[in-house]
Every structure is written in structure tokens, then in C-alpha cells.
Coordinates of C-alpha atoms in Angstrom, one line a residue:
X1 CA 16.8 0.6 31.3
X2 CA 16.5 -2.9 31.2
X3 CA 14.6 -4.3 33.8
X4 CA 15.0 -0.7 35.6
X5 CA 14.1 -0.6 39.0
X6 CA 13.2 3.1 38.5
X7 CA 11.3 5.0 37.5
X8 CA 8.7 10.7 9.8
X9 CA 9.9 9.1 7.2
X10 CA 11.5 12.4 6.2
X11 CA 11.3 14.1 9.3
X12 CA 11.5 13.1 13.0
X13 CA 7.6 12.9 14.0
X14 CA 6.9 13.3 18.0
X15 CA 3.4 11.8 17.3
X16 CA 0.9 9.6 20.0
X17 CA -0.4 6.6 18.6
X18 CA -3.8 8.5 17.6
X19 CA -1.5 11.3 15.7
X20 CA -1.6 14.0 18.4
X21 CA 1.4 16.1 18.9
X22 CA 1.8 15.1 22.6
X23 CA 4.0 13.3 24.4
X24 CA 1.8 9.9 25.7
X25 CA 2.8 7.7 28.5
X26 CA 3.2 4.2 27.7
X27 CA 0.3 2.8 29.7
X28 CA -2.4 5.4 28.3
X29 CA -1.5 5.0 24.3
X30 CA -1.5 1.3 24.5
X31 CA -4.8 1.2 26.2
X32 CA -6.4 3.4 24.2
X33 CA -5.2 1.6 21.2
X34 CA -6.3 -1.6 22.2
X35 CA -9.7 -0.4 23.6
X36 CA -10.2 1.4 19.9
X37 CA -9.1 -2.1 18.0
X38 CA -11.4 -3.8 20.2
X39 CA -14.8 -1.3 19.4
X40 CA -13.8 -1.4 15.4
X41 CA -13.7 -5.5 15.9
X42 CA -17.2 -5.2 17.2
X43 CA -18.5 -2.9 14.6
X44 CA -17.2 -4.8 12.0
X45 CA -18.9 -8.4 13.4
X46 CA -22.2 -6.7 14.0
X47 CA -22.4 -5.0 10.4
X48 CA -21.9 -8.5 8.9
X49 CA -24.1 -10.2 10.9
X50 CA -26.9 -7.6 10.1
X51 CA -25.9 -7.5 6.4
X52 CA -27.3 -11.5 6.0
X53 CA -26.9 -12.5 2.2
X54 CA -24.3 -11.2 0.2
X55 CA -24.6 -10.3 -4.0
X56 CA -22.2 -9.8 -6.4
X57 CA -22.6 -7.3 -9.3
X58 CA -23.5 -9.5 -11.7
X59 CA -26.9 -10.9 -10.2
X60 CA -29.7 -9.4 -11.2
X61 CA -31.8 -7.2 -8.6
X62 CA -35.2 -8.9 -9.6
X63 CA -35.8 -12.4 -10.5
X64 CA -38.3 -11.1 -13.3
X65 CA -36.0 -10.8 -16.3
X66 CA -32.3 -10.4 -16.7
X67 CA -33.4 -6.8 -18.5
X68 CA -35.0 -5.8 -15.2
X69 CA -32.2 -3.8 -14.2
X70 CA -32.2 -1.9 -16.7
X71 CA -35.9 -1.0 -16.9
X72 CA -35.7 -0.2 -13.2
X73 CA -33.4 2.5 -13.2
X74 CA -34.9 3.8 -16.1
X75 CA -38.6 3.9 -14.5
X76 CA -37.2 6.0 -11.3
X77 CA -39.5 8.5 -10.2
X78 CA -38.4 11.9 -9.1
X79 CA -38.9 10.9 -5.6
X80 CA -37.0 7.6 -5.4
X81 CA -33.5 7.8 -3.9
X82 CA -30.9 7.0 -6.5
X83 CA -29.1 4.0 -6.4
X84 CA -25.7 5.3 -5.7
X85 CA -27.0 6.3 -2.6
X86 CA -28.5 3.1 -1.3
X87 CA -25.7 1.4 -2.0
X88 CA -24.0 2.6 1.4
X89 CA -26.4 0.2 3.0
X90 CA -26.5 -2.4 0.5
X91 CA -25.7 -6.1 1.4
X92 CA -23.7 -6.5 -2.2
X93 CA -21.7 -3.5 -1.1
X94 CA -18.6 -3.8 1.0
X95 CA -18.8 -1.1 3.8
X96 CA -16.5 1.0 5.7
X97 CA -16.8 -1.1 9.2
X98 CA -15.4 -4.4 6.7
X99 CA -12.9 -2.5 5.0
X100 CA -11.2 -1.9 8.6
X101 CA -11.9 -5.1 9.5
X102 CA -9.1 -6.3 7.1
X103 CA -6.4 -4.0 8.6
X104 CA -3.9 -5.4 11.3
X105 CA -5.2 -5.3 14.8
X106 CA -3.0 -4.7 18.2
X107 CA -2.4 -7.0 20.0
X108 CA -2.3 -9.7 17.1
X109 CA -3.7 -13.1 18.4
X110 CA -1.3 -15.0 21.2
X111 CA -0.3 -17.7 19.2
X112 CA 1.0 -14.9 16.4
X113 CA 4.5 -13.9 16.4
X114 CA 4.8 -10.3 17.1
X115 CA 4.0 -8.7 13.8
X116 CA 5.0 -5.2 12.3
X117 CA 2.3 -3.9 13.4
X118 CA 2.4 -5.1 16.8
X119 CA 6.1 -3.2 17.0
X120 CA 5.0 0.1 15.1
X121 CA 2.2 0.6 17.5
X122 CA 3.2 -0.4 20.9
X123 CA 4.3 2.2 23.0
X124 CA 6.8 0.4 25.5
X125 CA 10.5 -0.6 24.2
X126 CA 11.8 -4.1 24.6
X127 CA 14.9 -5.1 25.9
X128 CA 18.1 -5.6 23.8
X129 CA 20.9 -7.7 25.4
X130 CA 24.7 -6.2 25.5
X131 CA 25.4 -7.3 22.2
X132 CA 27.5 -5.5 19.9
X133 CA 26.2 -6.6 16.6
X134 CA 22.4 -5.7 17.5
X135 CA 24.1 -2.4 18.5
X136 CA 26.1 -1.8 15.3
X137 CA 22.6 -2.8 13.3
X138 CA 20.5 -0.1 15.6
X139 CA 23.3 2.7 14.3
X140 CA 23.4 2.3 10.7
X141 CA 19.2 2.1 10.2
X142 CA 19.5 5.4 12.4
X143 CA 21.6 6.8 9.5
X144 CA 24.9 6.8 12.0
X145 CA 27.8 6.8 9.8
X146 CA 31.1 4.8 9.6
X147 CA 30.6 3.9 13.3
X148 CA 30.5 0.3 14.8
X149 CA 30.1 -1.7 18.5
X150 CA 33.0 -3.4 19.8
X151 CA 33.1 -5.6 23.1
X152 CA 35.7 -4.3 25.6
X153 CA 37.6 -7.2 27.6
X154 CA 40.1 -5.4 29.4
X155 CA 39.7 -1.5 30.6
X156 CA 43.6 -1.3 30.1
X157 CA 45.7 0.8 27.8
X158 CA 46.9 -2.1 25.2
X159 CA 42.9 -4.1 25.5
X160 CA 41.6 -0.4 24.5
X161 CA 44.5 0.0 21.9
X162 CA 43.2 -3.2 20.2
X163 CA 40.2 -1.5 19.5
X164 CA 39.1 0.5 16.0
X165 CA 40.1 3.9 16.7
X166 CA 38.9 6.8 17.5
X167 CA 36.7 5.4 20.6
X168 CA 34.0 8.1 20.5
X169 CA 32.4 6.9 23.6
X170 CA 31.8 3.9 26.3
X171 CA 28.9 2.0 27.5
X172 CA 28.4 -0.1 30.3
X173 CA 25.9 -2.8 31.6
X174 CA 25.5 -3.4 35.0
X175 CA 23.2 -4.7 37.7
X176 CA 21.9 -0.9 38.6
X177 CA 22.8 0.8 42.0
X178 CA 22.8 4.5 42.4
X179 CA 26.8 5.3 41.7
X180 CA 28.3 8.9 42.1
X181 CA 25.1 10.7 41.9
X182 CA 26.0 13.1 44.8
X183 CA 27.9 15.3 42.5
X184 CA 25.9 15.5 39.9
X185 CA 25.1 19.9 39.1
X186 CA 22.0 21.5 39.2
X187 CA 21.8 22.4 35.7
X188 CA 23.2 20.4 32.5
X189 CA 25.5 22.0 31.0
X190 CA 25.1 23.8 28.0
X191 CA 27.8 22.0 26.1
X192 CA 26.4 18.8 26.9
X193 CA 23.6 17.0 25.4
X194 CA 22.2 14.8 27.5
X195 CA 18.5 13.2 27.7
X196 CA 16.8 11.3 30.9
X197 CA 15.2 7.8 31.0
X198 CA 11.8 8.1 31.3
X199 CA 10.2 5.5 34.2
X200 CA 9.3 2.1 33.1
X201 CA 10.9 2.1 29.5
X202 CA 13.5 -0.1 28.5
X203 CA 15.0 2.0 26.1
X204 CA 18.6 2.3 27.9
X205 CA 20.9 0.8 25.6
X206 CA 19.4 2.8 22.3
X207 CA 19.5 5.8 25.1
X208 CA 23.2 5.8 25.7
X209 CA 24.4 5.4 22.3
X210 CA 22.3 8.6 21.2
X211 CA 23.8 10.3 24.5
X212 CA 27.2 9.4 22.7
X213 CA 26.0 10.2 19.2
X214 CA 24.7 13.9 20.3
X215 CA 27.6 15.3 21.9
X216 CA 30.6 14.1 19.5
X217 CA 31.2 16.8 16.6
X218 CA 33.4 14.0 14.6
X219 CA 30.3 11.7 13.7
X220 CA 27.7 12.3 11.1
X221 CA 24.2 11.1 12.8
X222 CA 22.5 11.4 9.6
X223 CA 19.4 13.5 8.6
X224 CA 17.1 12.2 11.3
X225 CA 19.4 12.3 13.9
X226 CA 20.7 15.7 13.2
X227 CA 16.6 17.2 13.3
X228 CA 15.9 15.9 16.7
X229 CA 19.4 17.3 17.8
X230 CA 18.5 20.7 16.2
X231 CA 14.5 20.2 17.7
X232 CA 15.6 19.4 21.4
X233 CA 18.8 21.7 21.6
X234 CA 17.1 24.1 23.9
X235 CA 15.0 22.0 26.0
X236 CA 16.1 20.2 29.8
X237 CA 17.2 16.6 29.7
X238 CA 13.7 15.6 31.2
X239 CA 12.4 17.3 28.4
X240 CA 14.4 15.7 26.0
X241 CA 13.6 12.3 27.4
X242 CA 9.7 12.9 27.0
X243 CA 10.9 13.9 23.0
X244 CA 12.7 10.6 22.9
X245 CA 10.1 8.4 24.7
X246 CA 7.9 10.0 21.0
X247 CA 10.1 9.4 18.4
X248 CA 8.7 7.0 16.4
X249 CA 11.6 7.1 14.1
X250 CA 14.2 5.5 16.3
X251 CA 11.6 3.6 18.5
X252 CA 10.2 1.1 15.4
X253 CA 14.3 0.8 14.8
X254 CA 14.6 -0.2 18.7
X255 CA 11.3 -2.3 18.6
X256 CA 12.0 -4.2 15.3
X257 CA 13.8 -6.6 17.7
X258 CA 11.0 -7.2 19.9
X259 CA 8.7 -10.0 20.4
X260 CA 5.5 -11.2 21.3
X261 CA 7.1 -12.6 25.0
X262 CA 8.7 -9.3 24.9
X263 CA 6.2 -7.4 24.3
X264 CA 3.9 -9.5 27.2
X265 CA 6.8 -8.8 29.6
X266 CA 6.9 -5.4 29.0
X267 CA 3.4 -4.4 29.8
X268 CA 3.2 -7.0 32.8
X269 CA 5.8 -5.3 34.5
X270 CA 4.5 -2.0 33.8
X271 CA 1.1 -2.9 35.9
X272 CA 3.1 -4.1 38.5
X273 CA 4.6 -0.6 38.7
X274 CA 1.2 1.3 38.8
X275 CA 0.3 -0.8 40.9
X276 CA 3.4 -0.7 43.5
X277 CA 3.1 3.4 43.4
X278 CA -0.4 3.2 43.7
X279 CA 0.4 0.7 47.2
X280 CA 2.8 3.4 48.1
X281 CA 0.5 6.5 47.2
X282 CA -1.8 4.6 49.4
X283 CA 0.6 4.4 52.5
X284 CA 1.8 8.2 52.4
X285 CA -2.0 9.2 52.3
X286 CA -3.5 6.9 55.1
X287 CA -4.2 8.4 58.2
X288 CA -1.4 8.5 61.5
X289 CA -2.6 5.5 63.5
X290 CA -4.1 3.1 60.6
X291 CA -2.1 0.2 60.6
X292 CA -2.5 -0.9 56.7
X293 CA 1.2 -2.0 56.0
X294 CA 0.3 -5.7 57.1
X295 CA -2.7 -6.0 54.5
X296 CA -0.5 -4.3 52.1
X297 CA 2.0 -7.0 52.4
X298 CA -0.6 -10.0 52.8
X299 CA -2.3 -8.5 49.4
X300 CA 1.2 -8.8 48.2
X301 CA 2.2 -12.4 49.0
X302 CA -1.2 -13.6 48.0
X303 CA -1.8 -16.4 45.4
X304 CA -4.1 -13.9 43.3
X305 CA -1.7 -11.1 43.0
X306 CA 0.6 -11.3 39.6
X307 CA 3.1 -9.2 41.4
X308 CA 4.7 -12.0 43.5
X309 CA 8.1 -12.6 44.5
X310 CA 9.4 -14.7 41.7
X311 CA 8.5 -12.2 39.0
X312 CA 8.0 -8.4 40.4
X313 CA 10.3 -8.1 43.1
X314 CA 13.1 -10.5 41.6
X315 CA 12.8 -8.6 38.4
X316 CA 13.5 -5.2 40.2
X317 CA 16.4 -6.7 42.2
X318 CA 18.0 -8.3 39.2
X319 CA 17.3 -5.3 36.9
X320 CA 20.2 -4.1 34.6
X321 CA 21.1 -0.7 33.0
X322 CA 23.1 0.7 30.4
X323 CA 25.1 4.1 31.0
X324 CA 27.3 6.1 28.8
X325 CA 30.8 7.3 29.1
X326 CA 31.4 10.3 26.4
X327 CA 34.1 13.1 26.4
X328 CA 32.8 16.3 25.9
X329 CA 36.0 19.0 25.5
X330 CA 38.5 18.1 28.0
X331 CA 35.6 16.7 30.2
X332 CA 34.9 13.2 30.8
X333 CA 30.9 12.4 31.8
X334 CA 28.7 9.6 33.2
X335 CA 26.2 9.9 31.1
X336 CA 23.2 7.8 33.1
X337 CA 19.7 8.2 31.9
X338 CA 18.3 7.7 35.6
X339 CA 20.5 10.8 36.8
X340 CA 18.7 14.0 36.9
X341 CA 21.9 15.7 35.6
X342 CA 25.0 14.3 34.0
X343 CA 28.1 14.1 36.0
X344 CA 31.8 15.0 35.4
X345 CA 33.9 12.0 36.3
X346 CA 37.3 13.9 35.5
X347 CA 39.6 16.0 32.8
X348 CA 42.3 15.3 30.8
X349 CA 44.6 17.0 28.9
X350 CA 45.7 15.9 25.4
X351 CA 48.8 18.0 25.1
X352 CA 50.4 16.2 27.7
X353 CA 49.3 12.8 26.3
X354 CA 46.4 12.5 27.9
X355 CA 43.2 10.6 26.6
X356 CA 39.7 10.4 27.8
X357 CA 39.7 6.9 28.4
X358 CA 41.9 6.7 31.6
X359 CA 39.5 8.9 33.4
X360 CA 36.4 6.3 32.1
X361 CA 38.2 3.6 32.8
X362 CA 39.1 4.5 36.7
X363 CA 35.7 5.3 36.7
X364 CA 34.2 1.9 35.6
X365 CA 36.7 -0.1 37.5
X366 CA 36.1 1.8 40.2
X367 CA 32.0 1.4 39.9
X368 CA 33.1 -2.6 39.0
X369 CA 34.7 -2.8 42.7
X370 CA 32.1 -1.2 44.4
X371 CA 29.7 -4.0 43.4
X372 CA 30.0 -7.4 45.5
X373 CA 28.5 -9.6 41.7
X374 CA 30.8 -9.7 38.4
X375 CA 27.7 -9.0 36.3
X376 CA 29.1 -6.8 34.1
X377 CA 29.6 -5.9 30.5
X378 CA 31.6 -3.1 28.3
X379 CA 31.1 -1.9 24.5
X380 CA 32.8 1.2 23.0
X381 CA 31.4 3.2 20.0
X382 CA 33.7 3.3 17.3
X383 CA 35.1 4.3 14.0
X384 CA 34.2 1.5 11.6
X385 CA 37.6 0.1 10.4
X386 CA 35.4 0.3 6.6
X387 CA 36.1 3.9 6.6
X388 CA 40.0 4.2 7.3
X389 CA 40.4 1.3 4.8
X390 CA 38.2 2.3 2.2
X391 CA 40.0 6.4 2.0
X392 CA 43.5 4.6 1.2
X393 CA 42.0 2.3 -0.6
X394 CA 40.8 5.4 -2.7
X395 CA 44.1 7.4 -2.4
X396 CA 45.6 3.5 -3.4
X397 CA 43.8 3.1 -6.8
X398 CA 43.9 7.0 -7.7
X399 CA 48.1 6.8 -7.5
X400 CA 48.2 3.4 -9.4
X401 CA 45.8 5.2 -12.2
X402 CA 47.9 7.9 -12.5
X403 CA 51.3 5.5 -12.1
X404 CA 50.0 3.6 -15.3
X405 CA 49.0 6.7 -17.3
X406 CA 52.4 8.4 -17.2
X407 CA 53.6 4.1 -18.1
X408 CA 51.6 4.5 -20.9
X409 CA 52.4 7.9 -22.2
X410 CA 56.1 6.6 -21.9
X411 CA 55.7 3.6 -23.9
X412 CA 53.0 1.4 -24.6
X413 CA 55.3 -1.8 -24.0
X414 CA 55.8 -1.7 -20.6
X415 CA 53.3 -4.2 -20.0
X416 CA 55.2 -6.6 -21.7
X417 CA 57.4 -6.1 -19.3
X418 CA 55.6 -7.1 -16.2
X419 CA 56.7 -10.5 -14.9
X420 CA 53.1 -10.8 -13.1
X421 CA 49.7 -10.7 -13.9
X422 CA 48.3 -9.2 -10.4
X423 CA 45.5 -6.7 -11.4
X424 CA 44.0 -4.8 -8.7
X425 CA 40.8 -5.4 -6.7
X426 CA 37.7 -3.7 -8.8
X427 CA 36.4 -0.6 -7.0
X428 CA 32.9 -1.5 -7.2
X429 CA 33.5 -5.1 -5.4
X430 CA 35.3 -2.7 -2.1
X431 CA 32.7 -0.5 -2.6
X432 CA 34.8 2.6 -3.2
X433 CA 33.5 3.6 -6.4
X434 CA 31.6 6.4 -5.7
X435 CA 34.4 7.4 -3.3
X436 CA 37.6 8.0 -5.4
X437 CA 36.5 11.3 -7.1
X438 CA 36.5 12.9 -2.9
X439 CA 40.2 11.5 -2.6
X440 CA 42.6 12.4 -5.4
X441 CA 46.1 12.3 -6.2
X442 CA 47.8 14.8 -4.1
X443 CA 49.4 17.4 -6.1
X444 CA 53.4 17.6 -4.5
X445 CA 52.8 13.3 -5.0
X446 CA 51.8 13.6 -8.3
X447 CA 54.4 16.0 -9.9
X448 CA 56.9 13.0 -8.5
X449 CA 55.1 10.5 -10.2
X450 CA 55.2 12.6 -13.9
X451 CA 59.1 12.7 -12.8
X452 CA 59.9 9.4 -12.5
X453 CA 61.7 7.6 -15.2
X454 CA 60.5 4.1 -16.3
X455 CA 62.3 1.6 -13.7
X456 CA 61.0 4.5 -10.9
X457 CA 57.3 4.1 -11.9
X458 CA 57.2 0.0 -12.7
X459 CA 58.9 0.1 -9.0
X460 CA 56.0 2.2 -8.0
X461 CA 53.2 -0.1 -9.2
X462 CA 54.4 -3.2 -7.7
X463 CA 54.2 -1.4 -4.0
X464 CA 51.2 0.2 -4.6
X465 CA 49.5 -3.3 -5.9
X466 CA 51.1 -5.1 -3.0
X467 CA 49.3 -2.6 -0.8
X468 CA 46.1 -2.7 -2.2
X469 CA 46.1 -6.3 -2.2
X470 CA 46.5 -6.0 1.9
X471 CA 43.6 -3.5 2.3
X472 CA 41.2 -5.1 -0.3
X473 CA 41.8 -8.1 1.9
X474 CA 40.8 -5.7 5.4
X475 CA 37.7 -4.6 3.3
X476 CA 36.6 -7.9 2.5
X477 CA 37.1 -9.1 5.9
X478 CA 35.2 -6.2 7.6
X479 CA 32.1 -6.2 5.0
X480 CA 31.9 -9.8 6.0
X481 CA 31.9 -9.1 9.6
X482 CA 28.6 -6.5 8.3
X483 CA 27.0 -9.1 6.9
X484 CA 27.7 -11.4 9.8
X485 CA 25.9 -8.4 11.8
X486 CA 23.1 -8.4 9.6
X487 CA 22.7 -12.2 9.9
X488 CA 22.9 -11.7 13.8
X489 CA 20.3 -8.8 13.7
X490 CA 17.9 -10.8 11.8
X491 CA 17.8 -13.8 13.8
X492 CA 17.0 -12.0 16.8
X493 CA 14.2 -10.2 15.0
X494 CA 12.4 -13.8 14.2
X495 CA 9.8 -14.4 16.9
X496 CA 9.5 -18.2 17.0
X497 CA 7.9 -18.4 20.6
X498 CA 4.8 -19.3 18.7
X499 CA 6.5 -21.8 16.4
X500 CA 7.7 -23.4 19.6
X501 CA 4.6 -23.7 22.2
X502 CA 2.7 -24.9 18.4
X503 CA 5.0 -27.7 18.5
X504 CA 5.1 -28.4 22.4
X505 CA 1.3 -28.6 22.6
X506 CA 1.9 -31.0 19.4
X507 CA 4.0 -33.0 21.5
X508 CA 1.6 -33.3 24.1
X509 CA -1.8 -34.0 22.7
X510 CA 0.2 -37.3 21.6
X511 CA 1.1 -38.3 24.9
X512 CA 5.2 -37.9 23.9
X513 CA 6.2 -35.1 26.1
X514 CA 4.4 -37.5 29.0
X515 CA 6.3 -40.4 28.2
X516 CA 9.6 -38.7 27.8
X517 CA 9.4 -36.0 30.6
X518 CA 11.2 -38.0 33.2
X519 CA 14.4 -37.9 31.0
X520 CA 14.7 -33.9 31.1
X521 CA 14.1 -33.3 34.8

């Protein structure tokens, strides 16, 4: 949840930040991590302090003779150490505690960026805003297929319409509230995949689209995906949850967008929350009479508490959340990661022309009314419009081929008598090439084709070159809108906080952000 007021390469690895099969909280890895940096980094200074002078190879060990390195390991007596041993210890000898003090550290200094490291081992996740192409990005480095984000304006039939389709599922962003939880069942159920939020993580939006991703049988998750399905089938959704909050796989995907502010935030707010249920253990547990709820609230209000009203409080009452909408059979669920259990929000019935997406939509308009704030947003999971395009596309240059052999076997003049010069699109540029084998000719189509007399087939090729023209032109225009994603994605990723107070405190050691202040407030 963002800003929640509640609480393997080659395989998907459920792994601590020390290796451990366990599943860590977020508070305890990243301590531990950091206290363990911190020891290696005073290791490291101590061993080079003690080490004094360093030697290279080539320098002689005595000063006598250049040869006297020679004639010392020669003269060793049985009870001299070797060499090869002493050289652990030796100053000309770099040793283990240097070696590690080369490797990346966590945190990396403050005025860093947030580097790869810092995202790999952090054990939070940051916030992502509501937009569609970091969304899209997050799917396809999961190994999600054919599937893209698209912003919803409208909740009506002909907005939804607009949209790629089939809609496999629905998210929306919303200031959170509690909403429809008094119906939720006591146990999921079993057709339903469905994982919780676990307290103090960010990780709603990623959260709802694998909610989505899990329980649609038309979508191919990909290797990854498909082995943490398989590993948490059987378990609860708190379970689940827990194997989520340790799946490194899709978490360094989720963090690769954070950054060093991000990553700040995120652990700020986390000891505010220890904190807060520590405050409120403290209340349950003190004894009937003991009036402590006035120093509580002092301790809060005071200057030296970092929890005060313009950060911890605020942040809570201003939090935001991401929840799923997903059909599941004729079923239509709220899919919130802060529910214990999902929740049925309705049925349809496609024979009688029924679709999931009115029973959603009453839903979300109806959640939208019950709110007195227009803070909303809505993205639906969709087909990529690469996929339709590129199979007729395939179908498209399969026919022509087949058009222009039975031309040819006819008579090898009828080129000459093509007015134009249109040649189609090359496969490789649409990026159908590996594609056409999986999408032939089919077979009643191509006994009309070896019918067709010449004026029948030169008819043929025109349409068909006329039609791929219009979808190479849909391809082109939706692998632009990828790349355009891409582009998006990686400007997000760039941490230039850094870059930025470097240059402020620039500014201001030469007295120019003094003399100009007065014109920006």
C-alpha cells in the first residue's frame, strides 16, 4: 500500500538478506544488514591501519642484495614457516578484510544516488505512482506476456470499449477507507488466488497486478511467475503474503524504481509505526487508574519526536492504496490486499450478454460516491494491441506468400503487370518473424487460392497488401508507444536528488540562492 495506514535467476528464491530460507520482516533484515556493513567497514579500517607500509612483489625482502631472496628461501631451515603461509599476514599481501572493503556497502553515502545495491538489498518496497507505463514496464521484466496498463477515464460501457480488449482485470487507487469488508468469507476460496498485504510495505500496486495475473487462465505469467503460483497454491493468503513480501525476484523489479528519498521515506515511516504500536502496546498494558494518555500525547507533540503532525499522522491520513478488480468464473472480486479474505462484489452471466465489468464498475462508482475527496484513479490490465496485430499480420504475409507462388507458377510475367511498386513491410522490422511458422495458411483458404485464375489472385494481392500496409502501420505505432514506456520507466529510475541538493548547496556557498530567494517566495 502506498502510504498504508495499516498494517533466482532461474527459480523464484524466498531468501533473507543473509540467505536463510525465512521469511524476514522488513525492519530486522535491514538492521541486521546495516549493523553487519558497518562491523566489515571497521575491520577493514583497522587491518590497514595495523598493516603500516605496503610492498609490491617486485621489492626485494632485504636490502642486502637483489639475489637475497633467493638465497633466503633456499637457506630455510626445517623449522621456519614457509613463506606461503606468512603471507596471510604480510603487509605486501592484500587480505580478506580489504578485499570486502571494495564491495558495495548499504546504505551507500547520503549524497549517492540510490545504487543497485542499495535496491537489491533493502527489504522495504518503494512507492510507484498510478502510472500505466511504469506498470506495463513492471509486467514485461516479470515475464507477463502480451499484456499492457491502460488509464480508464470513464467506468462506462463505450470509455471501457475504447480500451484494448480482453480487460483481464481492474485496479484502482484511492485515498484508503475500509469499503465492503463486512462480507468478506471466512475462508478464500479455493478457486481464487489471492495474497494479503503485509503491514508497513508499499508493495500494493505490484500486489494487485499479481492478484490479477494469478487467477486469469488466458495470460501466460512466464517461468517465474508460474513457480511461485505452483509454490503458494496450497498455502492461506496471509501465507502467500509472507512468500511475496520474499520474493526477491519480483521485489528488485518493484525496487529498481526506487530512490535514495524513497528509500529514506520508507524506513522513516516504518519507525514511526513501531513506535505508534509500541505507544499503543503501552496503553492496553498499563494499569486501570494510571493516567498516561496525556504524556503519551505530550511525547507526541514534542519538538524532539520525528513522528509529528506534518509527517506521521498526515502521512497516515493521506495514505493511498491500490486494490484489484478480477473475474474469477462468473464471479466478480475486490481483490484488496488489506482484507483478510477476498470479497464477491457480484455475478454475471455471459450467455445473456453479460460481462464482468458492469458489476466492477457499480462497484467502483459506488466506492467513488462513498468518499466526500475526487482522489481517485483507474488502470485496467490488458491484452497488448502488439499481439492481435502481429497474428494477422502473420496470417497477412503467409496468404500473400502463397498468393504470389501460385502467380508465379502461372506465369512469370505477372509482375510486369503490376501498375504499383508497393512491397510489403519486412517481417523482421514488425517483429513477426519468428511468428509466421505458428500461423499458416488455412487449408479450406488455401485450396481457394490454388483455384483462382490470374485476374482472381492479382485482385487478391492488392487487398491483402492494402491490409498489411494498415496493420504494419498499428505495429509501428504500438512498438513506439513501448519504447515511449521504456523511455518513461527509465527516467523514473534516475535518482537525481543528489544531483540536485549538489547543485543547491553550489548555489549557496556563493551567496546566489540569498540574493535571489525573495523572487521564489
Amino acid at each position: 500500500m502506498s502510504q498504508s495506514p495499516h498494517v533466482a535467476e532461474t527459480s523464484p528464491k524466498f531468501t533473507d538478506a543473509n540467505g536463510n530460507q525465512t521469511m524476514p520482516s522488513a525492519a530486522s533484515a535491514s538492521s541486521s544488514n546495516s549493523a553487519s556493513q558497518a562491523t566489515a567497514a571497521e575491520q577493514s579500517s583497522s587491518t590497514k591501519a595495523s598493516a603500516g607500509q605496503t610492498f609490491t612483489a617486485d621489492e626485494p625482502l632485504t636490502p642486502e642484495s637483489p639475489n637475497s631472496k633467493k638465497r633466503a628461501l633456499s637457506e630455510l631451515s626445517i623449522t621456519e614457516e614457509p613463506i606461503s603461509k606468512k603471507t596471510k599476514d604480510s603487509p605486501n599481501m592484500s587480505s580478506t578484510e580489504d578485499v570486502k572493503s571494495t564491495d558495495p556497502v548499504f546504505p551507500s553515502p547520503p549524497d549517492y544516488p540510490a545504487t543497485k545495491h542499495d535496491k537489491e538489498t533493502w527489504q522495504g518496497f518503494c512507492e510507484i505512482e498510478s502510472e500505466p507505463a511504469y506498470f506495463s514496464v513492471i509486467l514485461r521484466e516479470m515475464g507477463a506476456q502480451d499484456l499492457t496498463v491502460r488509464e480508464v477515464f470513464g467506468m462506462t460501457p463505450d470509455l471501457l470499449d475504447m480500451l484494448p480488449q480482453p480487460i483481464y482485470g481492474l485496479i484502482l487507487l484511492f485515498r484508503y477507507r475500509e469499503f465492503g469488508t463486512e462480507d468478506q468469507p471466512t475462508e478464500c476460496p479455493t478457486d481464487v488466488w489471492f495474497a494479503n498485504q503485509l503491514p508497513a510495505q508499499n508493495s500494493c500496486g505490484t500486489l494487485a497486478m499479481i492478484n490479477i495475473l494469478m487467477n486469469s487462465t488466458e495470460i501466460s505469467i512466464g517461468e517465474h511467475l508460474q513457480q511461485f503460483k505452483d509454490f503458494t497454491s496450497d498455502m492461506t493468503p496471509f501465507q502467500r503474503g509472507e512468500a511475496f513480501a520474499s520474493f526477491d525476484y519480483v521485489k528488485k523489479i518493484h525496487n529498481s524504481f526506487a530512490k535514495k528519498m524513497d528509500i529514506l521515506e520508507g524506513d522513516k515511516h516504518l519507525s514511526y509505526k513501531v513506535r505508534r504500536s509500541q505507544r499503543l502496546k503501552d496503553l492496553e498494558s498499563a494499569p486501570k487508574g494510571k493516567n498516561i494518555t496525556s504524556k503519551s500525547r505530550s511525547r507526541r507533540h514534542s519538538g524532539d519526536s520525528t513522528a509529528t503532525d506534518d509527517s506521521a499522522e498526515s502521512f497516515e491520513e493521506n495514505g493511498h492504496h491500490f486494490i484489484a478488480f478480477v473475474p474469477v468464473g462468473n464471479e466478480v472480486y475486490k481483490l484488496d490486499g488489506l482484507d483478510k479474505q477476498p470479497t464477491s462484489v457480484g455475478s454475471f452471466d455471459p450467455e445473456a450478454g453479460e460481462t464482468w465489468l458492469d458489476g466492477a464498475s457499480d462497484t467502483i462508482a459506488t466506492l467513488m460516491a462513498a468518499g466526500d475527496d475526487d482522489d481517485y484513479g483507474v488502470v485496467a490490465l490488458t491484452q497488448s494491441p502488439l499481439a492481435p496485430l502481429r497474428r494477422k499480420a502473420c496470417l497477412a504475409i503467409n496468404t500473400l506468400a502463397r498468393v504470389e507462388s501460385c502467380l508465379d507458377g502461372g506465369s512469370g510475367t505477372w509482375r510486369e503487370l503490376v501498375s504499383d511498386a508497393q512491397e510489403p513491410t519486412s517481417p523482421r522490422l514488425l517483429g513477426v518473424e519468428a511468428l509466421l511458422p505458428a500461423h499458416p495458411v488455412p487449408s479450406s483458404l488455401a485450396a481457394t487460392i490454388d483455384s483462382e485464375a490470374m485476374d482472381g489472385l492479382l485482385s487478391r494481392r492488392r487487398g491483402l497488401l492494402a491490409v498489411l500496409g494498415e496493420l504494419a502501420a498499428g505495429i509501428v505505432e504500438e512498438m513506439a508507444l513501448v519504447a515511449a514506456e521504456d523511455e518513461k520507466a527509465s527516467q523514473r529510475r534516475f535518482d537525481g536528488g543528489p544531483v540536485v541538493k549538489k547543485w543547491l548547496e553550489m548555489l549557496a556557498a556563493n551567496e546566489y540562492l540569498e540574493e535571489n530567494l525573495k523572487r521564489f517566495t
